[in-house]
Coordinates of C-alpha atoms and ligand atoms in Angstrom, one line a residue:
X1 CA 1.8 68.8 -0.9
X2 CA -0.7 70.9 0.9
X3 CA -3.4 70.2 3.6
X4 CA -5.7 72.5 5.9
X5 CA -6.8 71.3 9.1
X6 CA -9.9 73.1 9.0
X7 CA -12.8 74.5 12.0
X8 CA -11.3 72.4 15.1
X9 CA -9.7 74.0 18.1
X10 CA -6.0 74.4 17.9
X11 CA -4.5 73.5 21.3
X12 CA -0.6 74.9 22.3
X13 CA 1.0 74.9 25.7
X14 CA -0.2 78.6 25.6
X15 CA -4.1 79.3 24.0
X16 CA -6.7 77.0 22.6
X17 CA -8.5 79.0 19.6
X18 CA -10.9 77.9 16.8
X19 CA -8.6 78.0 14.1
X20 CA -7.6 76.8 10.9
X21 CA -4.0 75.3 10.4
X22 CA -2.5 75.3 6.3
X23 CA 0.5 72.8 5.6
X24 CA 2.7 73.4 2.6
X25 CA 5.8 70.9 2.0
X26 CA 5.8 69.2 5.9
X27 CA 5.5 72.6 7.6
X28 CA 2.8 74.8 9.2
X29 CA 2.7 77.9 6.6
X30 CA -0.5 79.8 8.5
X31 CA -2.6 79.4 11.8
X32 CA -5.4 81.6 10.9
X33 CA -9.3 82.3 11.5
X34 CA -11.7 79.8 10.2
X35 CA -13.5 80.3 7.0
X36 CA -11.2 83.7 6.4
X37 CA -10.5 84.3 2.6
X38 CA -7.0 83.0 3.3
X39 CA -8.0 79.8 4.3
X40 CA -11.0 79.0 2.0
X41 CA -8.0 80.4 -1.0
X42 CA -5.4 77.6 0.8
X43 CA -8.4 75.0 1.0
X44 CA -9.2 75.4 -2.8
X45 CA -6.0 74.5 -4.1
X46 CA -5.2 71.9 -1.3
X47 CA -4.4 68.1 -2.2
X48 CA -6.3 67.2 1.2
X49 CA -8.5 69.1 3.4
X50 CA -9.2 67.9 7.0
X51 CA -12.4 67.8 8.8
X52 CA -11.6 68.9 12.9
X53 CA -15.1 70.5 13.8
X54 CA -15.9 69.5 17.4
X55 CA -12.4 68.3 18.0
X56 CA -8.8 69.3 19.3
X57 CA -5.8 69.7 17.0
X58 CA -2.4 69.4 19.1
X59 CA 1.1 69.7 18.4
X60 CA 2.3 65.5 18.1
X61 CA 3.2 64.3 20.9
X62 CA 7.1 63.5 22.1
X63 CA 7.9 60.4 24.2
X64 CA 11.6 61.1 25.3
X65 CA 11.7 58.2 27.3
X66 CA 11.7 54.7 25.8
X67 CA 13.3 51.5 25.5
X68 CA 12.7 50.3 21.6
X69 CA 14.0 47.0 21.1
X70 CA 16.3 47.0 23.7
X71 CA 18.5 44.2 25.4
X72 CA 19.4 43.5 29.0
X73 CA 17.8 42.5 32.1
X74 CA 19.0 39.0 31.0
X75 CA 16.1 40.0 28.2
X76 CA 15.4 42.3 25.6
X77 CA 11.9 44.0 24.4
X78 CA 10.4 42.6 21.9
X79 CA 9.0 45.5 21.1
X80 CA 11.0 47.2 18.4
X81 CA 11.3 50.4 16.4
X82 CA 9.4 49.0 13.8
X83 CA 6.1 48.2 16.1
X84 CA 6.6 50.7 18.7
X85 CA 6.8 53.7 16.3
X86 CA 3.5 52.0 14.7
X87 CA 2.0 52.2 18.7
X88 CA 3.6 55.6 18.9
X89 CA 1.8 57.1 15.5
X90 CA -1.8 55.5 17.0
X91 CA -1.3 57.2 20.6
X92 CA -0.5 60.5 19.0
X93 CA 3.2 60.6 19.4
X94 CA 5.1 61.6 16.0
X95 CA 8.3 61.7 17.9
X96 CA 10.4 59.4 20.6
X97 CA 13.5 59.9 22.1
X98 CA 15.1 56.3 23.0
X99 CA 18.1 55.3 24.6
X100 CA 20.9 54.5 22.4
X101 CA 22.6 51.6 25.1
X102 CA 25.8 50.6 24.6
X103 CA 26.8 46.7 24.5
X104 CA 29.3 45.7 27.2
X105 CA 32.8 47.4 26.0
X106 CA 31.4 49.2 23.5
X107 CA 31.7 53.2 23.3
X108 CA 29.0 55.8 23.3
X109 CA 30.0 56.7 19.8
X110 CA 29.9 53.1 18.8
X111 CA 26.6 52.7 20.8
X112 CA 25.0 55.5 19.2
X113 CA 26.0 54.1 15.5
X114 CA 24.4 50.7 16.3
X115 CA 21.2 52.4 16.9
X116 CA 21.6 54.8 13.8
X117 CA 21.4 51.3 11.9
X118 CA 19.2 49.7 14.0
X119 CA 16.8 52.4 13.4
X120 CA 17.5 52.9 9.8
X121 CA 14.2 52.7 7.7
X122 CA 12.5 51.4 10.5
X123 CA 10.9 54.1 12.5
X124 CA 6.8 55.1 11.5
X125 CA 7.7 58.0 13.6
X126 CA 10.6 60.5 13.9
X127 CA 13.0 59.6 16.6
X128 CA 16.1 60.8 18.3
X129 CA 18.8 59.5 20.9
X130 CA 20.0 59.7 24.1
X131 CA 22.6 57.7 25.2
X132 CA 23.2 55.4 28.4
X133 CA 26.6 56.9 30.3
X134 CA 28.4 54.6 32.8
X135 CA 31.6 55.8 34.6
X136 CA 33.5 58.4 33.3
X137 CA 36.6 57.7 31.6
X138 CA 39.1 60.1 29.6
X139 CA 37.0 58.6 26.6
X140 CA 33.4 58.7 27.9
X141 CA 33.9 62.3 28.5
X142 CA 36.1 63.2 25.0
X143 CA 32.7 60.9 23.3
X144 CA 30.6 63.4 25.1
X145 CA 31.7 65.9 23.3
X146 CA 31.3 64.8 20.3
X147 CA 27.9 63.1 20.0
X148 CA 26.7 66.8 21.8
X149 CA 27.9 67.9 17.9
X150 CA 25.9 65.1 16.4
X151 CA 22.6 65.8 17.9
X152 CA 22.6 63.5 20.6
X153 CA 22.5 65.9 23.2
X154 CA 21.5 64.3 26.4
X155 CA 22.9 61.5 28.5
X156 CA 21.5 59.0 31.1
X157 CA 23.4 58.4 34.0
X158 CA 22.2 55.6 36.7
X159 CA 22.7 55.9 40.7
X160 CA 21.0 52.1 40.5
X161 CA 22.0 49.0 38.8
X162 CA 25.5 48.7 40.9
X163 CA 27.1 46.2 38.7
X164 CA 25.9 47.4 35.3
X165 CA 24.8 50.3 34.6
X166 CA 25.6 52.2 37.8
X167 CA 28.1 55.4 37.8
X168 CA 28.6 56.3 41.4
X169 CA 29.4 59.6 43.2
X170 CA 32.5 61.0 41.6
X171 CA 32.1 60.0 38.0
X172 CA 28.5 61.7 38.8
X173 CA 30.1 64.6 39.5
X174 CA 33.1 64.3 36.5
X175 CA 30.8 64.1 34.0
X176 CA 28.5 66.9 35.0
X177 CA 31.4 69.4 35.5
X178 CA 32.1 68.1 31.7
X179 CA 28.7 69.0 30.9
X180 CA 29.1 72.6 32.2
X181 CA 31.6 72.9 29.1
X182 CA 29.3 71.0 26.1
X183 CA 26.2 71.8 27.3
X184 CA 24.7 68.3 27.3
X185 CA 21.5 67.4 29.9
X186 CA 22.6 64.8 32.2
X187 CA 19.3 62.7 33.4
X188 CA 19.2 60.9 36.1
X189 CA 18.1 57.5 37.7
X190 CA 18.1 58.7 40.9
X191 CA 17.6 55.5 43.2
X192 CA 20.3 54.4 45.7
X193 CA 20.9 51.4 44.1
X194 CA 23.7 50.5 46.7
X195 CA 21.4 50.4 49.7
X196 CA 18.5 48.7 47.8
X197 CA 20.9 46.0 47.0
X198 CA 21.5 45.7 50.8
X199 CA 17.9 45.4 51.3
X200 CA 17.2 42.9 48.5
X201 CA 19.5 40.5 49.6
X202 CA 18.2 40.6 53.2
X203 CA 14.7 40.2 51.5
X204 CA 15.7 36.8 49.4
X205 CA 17.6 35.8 52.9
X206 CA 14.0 36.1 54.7
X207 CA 12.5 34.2 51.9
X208 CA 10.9 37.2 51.0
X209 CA 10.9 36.3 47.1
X210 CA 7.5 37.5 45.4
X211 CA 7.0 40.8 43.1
X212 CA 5.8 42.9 45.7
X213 CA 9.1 42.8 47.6
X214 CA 10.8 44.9 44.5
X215 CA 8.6 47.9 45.9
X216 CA 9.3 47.1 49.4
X217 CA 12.7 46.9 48.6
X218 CA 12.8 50.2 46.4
X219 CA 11.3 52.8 49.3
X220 CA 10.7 56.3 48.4
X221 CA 13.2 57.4 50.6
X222 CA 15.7 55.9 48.7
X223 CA 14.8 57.6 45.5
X224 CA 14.5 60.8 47.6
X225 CA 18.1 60.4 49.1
X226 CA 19.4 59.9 45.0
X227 CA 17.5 63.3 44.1
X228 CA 19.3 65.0 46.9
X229 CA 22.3 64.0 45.9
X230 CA 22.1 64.7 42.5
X231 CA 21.0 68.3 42.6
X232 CA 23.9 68.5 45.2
X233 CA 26.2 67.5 42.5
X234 CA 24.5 69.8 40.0
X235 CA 24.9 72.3 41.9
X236 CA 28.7 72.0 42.4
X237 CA 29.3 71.8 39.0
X238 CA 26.9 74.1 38.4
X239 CA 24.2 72.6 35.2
X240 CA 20.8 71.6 35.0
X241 CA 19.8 68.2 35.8
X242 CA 17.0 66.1 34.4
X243 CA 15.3 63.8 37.1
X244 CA 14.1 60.8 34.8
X245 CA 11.2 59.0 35.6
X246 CA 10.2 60.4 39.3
X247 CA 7.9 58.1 41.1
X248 CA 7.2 59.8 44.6
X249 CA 6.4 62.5 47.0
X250 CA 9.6 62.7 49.2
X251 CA 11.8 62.8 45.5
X252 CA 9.3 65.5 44.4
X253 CA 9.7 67.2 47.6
X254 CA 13.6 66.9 46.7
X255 CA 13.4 68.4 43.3
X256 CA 10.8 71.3 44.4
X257 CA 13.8 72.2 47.0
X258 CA 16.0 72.5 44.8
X259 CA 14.1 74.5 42.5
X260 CA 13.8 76.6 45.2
X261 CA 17.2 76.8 45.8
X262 CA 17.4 78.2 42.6
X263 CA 18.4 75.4 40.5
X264 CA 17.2 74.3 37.1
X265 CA 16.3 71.1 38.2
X266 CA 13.6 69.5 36.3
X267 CA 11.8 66.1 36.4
X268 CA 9.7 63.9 34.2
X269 CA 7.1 61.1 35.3
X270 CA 5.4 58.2 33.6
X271 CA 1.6 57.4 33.1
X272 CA 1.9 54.8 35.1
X273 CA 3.3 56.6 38.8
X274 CA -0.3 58.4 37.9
X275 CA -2.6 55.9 37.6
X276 CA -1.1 52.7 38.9
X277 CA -0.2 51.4 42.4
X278 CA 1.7 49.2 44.9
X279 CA -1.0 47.0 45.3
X280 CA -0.7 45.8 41.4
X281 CA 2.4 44.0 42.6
X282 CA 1.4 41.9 45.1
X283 CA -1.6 40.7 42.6
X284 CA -1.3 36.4 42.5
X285 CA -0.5 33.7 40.7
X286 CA 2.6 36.2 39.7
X287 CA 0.7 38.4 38.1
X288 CA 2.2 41.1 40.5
X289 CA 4.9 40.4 38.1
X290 CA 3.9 42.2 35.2
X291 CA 3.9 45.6 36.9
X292 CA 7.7 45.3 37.9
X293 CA 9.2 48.6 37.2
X294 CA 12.0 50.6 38.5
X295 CA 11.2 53.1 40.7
X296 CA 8.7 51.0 41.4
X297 CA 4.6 51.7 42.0
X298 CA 3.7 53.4 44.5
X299 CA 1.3 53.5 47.3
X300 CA -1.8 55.5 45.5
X301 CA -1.2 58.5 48.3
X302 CA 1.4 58.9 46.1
X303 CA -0.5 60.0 42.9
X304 CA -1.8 63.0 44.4
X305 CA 1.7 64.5 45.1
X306 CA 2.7 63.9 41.2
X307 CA -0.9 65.4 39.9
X308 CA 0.0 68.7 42.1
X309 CA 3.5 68.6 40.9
X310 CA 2.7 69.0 37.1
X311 CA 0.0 71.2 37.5
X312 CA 2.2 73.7 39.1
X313 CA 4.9 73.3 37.0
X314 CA 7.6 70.9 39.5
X315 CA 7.3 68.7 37.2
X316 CA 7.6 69.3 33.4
X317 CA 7.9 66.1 31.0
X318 CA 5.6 63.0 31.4
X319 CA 7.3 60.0 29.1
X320 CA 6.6 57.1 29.2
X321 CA 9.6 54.9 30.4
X322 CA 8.5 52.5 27.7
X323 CA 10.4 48.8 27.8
X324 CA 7.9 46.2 28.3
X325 CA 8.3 42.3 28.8
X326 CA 6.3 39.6 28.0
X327 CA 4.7 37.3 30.6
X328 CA 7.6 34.6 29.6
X329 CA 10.2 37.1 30.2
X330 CA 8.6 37.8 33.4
X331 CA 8.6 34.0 34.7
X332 CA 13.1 34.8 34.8
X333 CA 12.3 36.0 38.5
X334 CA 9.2 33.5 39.1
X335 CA 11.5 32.7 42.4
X336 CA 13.8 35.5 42.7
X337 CA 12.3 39.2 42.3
X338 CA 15.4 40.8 41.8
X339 CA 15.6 38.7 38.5
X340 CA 12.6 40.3 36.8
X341 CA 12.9 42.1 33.8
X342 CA 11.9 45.6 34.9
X343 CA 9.6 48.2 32.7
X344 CA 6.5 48.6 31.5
X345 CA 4.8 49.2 28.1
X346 CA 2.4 52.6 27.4
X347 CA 3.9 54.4 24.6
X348 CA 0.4 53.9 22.3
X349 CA -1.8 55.4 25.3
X350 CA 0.2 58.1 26.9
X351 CA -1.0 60.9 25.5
X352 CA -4.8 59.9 25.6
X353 CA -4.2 58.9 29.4
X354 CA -2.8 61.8 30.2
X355 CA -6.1 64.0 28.7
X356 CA -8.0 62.0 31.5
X357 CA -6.1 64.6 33.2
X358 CA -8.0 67.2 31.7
X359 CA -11.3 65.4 31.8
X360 CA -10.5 64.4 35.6
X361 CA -9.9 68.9 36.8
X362 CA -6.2 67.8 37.7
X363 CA -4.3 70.0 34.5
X364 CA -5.9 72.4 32.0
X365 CA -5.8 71.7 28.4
X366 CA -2.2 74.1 27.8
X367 CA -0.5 72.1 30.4
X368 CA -1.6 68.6 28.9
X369 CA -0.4 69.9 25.4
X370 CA 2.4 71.8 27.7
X371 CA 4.1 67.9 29.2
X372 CA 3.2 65.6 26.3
X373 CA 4.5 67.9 23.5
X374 CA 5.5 71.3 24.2
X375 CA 7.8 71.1 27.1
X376 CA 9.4 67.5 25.8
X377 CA 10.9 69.6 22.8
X378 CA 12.1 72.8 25.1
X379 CA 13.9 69.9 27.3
X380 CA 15.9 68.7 24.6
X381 CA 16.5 71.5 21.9
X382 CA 13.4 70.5 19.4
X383 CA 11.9 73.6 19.6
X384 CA 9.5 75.5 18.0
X385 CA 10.7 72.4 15.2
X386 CA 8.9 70.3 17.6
X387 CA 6.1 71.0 20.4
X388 CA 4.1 73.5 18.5
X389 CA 1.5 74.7 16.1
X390 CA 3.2 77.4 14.5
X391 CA 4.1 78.9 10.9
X392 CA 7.2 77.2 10.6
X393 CA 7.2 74.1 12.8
X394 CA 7.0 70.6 11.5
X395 CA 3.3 69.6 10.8
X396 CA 3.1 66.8 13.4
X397 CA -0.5 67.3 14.5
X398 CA -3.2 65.4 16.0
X399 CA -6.8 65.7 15.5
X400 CA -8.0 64.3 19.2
X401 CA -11.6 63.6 19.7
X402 CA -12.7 64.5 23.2
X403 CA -16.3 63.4 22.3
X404 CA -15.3 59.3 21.8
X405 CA -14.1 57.1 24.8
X406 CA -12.8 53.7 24.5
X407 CA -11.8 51.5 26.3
X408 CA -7.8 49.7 26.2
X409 CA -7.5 46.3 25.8
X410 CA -4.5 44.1 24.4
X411 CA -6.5 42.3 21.8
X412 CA -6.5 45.9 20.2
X413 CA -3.1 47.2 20.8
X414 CA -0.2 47.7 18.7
X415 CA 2.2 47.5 21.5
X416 CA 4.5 44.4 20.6
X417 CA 3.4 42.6 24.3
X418 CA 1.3 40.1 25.5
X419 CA -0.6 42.5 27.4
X420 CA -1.8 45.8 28.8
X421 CA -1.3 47.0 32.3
X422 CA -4.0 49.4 32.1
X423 CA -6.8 47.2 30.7
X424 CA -9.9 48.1 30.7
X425 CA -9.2 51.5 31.3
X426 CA -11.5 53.7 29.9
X427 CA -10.0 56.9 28.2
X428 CA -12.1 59.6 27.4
X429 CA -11.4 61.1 24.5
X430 CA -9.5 59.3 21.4
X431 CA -6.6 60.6 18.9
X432 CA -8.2 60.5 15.2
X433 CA -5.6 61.8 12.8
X434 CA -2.1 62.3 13.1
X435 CA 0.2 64.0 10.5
X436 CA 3.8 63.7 10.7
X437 CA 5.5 66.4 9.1
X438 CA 2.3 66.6 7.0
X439 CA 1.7 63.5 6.0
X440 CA -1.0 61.3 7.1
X441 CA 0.2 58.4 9.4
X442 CA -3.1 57.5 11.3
X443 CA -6.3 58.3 9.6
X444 CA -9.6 57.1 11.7
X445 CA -7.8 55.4 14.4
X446 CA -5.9 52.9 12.2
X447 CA -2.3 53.1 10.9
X448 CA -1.8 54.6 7.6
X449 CA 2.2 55.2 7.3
X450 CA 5.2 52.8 6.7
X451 CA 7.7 51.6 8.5
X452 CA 10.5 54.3 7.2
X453 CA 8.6 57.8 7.7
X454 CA 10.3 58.4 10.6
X455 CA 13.4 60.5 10.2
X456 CA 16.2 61.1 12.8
X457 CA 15.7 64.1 14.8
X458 CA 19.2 65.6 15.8
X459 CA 18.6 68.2 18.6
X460 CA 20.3 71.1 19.9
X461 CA 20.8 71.8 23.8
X462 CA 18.1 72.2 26.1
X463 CA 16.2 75.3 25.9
X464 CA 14.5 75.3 29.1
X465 CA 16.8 76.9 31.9
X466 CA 15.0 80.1 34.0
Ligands
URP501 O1 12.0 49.7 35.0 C1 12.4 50.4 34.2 N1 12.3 51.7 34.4 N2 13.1 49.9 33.1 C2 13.7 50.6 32.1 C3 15.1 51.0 32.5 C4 15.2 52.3 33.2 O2 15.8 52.3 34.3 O3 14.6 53.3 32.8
ZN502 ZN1 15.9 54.4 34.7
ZN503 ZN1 13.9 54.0 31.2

């Protein structure tokens, strides 16, 4: 099968050219001038030629930070591999990274084989896995090891959730100094979860029982304090850590000091610490509900802070923390906060809200290729496989239009979820085409693949230390 991409402007984390891009069998074979003999040779014998005059052509984009299908909270996401891979493909994304999360008693190896068949000729997009890691057991650690081997390369670990999924000082620490020896990323949820159960419970004592008190509950200082510790713990056992999901200016201000101690300490956000706020919490009728995520919103102040820190590079990755509830899910914690499913849904709009960016002077166009797609790979040992436009390099492109808004709404969506915490939003420019691994998948804005496409993604170690 081959296909040229022909006369639009090829974006990388590096240079935007005019150029043309030739596909041969699923992988970029040529990036080369437009109209040159080689390419009007390629486009003569091609089973498909592209039209990208007037628009971008990107490396797909790499969410490695959702919750497909998953189950807890006292609820699972009805959103599933099957629809949110569909979402994925539309937004531009030809490549997730969810969390593999073990069932009570059951291993990371175990875990990580339920999602294999889970996932099996499900996914419209190709996927990977990390894996949820709580405590640190003679096991957990030997399991470490191994799943490294297997391409799941990268594992979660939570200083919230005490009672579930919370790990606390000195496994922390164990299972760090075990990734010194097998190289894997430990990320982190870096939230004291032991003092903002303290403060929940007086909360719900006060009577204080409405959305808005899980951000009042959840203060920046808290997440700052987990940061802290973290890279203090990193830098005992000397490995890079992986902040997941970083929400405010006092846990930025964290991982920029550590960076300038010297540490490879990086950190992702989400759309939504960028272009949501607080205030969406305490919205009535418990709609505030529907915005319940952990870290929580912020105070818009905030925003500002996270724009500066990933355009000068503090902050590397923006995922999408992707897990959303419906509003009957939500109702769980109509009198109780603490019993609201938390996480939102964005993985069919991340990397089109993220070019407002661009539009908006707050990153150039490299650095919006750079955290959607480029730097997501380096993180977790998918490149130049992954993130790029290169001879070589899987053909996951998208052909984005940054002459044709629209506008999001939840009658429209693919998201599997009643609907869209960023209605009415208008974005400014629009993903036309993507190719995964050279094959069509979204061809003028509508879904073209099948449930299946996707392939698993096993990934090496991260390739993004100083
Ligand atoms: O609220 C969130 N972030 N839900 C998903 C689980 C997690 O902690 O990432
Ligand atoms: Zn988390
Ligand atoms: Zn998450």
């Amino acid at each position: 099968m081959r296909i040229a991409v022909r006369g639009g402007t090829v974006v990388t984390s590096v240079q935007a050219v005019l150029a043309d891009v030739l596909i041969e069998d699923g992988r970029v074979v040529a990036v080369v001038e437009p109209g040159s003999d080689l390419s009007d040779g390629f486009a003569r014998k091609c089973d498909e030629v592209i039209d990208a005059i007037g628009k971008y052509v990107i490396p797909g984009g790499i969410d490695v930070h959702t919750h497909l299908g998953s189950i807890g909270q006292g609820s699972y996401v009805l959103d599933s591999f099957a629809t949110g891979t569909v979402a994925a493909a539309l937004g531009g994304t030809t490549t997730v990274v969810d969390f593999a999360s073990p069932s009570d008693g059951q291993g990371m190896l175990a875990g990580v084989d339920a999602y294999h068949e889970k996932t099996a000729g499900q996914c419209a997009v190709d996927y990977g896995f990390h894996v949820f890691c709580v405590g640190a057991s003679a096991n957990t650690l030997a399991e470490m090891d191994r799943l490294v081997d297997e391409g799941v390369s990268s594992f979660k670990m939570f200083m919230a959730y005490p009672g579930s999924l919370f790990s606390d000082d000195g496994e922390i620490l164990q299972v760090m100094q075990r990734s010194a020896e097998n190289g894997a990323l430990v990320m982190m949820h870096a939230e004291n979860g032991i003092a903002i159960d303290v403060l929940r419970a007086q909360a719900v004592d006060r009577g204080e029982t409405s959305p808005i008190h899980h951000a009042l509950t959840r203060p920046p200082v808290l997440e700052a304090e987990a940061v802290h510790r973290a890279a203090v713990f990193a830098r005992l056992a000397n490995v890079p850590l992986y902040i997941v999901h970083l929400s405010s200016a006092a846990a930025l201000d964290q991982v920029k000091e550590a960076r300038h101690r010297g540490q490879n300490v990086f950190a992702e956000t989400c759309p939504q610490y960028l272009f949501l706020d607080q205030e969406l919490l305490g919205l009535p009728d418990f709609e505030g509900a529907r915005y319940v995520c952990s870290p929580p919103l912020r105070p818009v102040e905030h925003q500002q802070s996270i724009w500066g820190g990933l355009a000068h590079g503090h902050l590397q990755v923006v995922a999408t923390d992707h897990c959303p509830f419906c509003t009957w899910q939500r109702e769980l914690g109509r009198d109780d906060f603490r019993l609201i499913p938390n996480g939102l849904g964005g993985i069919e709009h991340r990397v089109e809200l993220m070019y407002t960016g661009v539009v908006g002077g707050h990153i150039s166009l490299t650095r919006w290729v750079d955290i959607v797609s480029t730097n997501p790979a380096r993180m977790f040992g998918m490149f130049p496989r992954k993130g790029t436009i290169a001879p070589g390099s899987h053909a996951d492109l998208v052909v984005f239009d940054p002459n044709r808004s629209h506008v999001i709404s939840a009658s429209e969506q693919a998201m599997n979820v009643d609907y869209s915490v960023y209605e009415g939003r208008e974005l400014p420019g629009t993903v036309d085409t993507v190719l995964l691994r050279g094959n069509v998948v979204v061809r003028d804005h509508r879904f073209v693949g099948r449930a299946g496409m996707g392939e698993f993604v096993p990934r090496g170690l991260c390739q993004y230390l100083f």
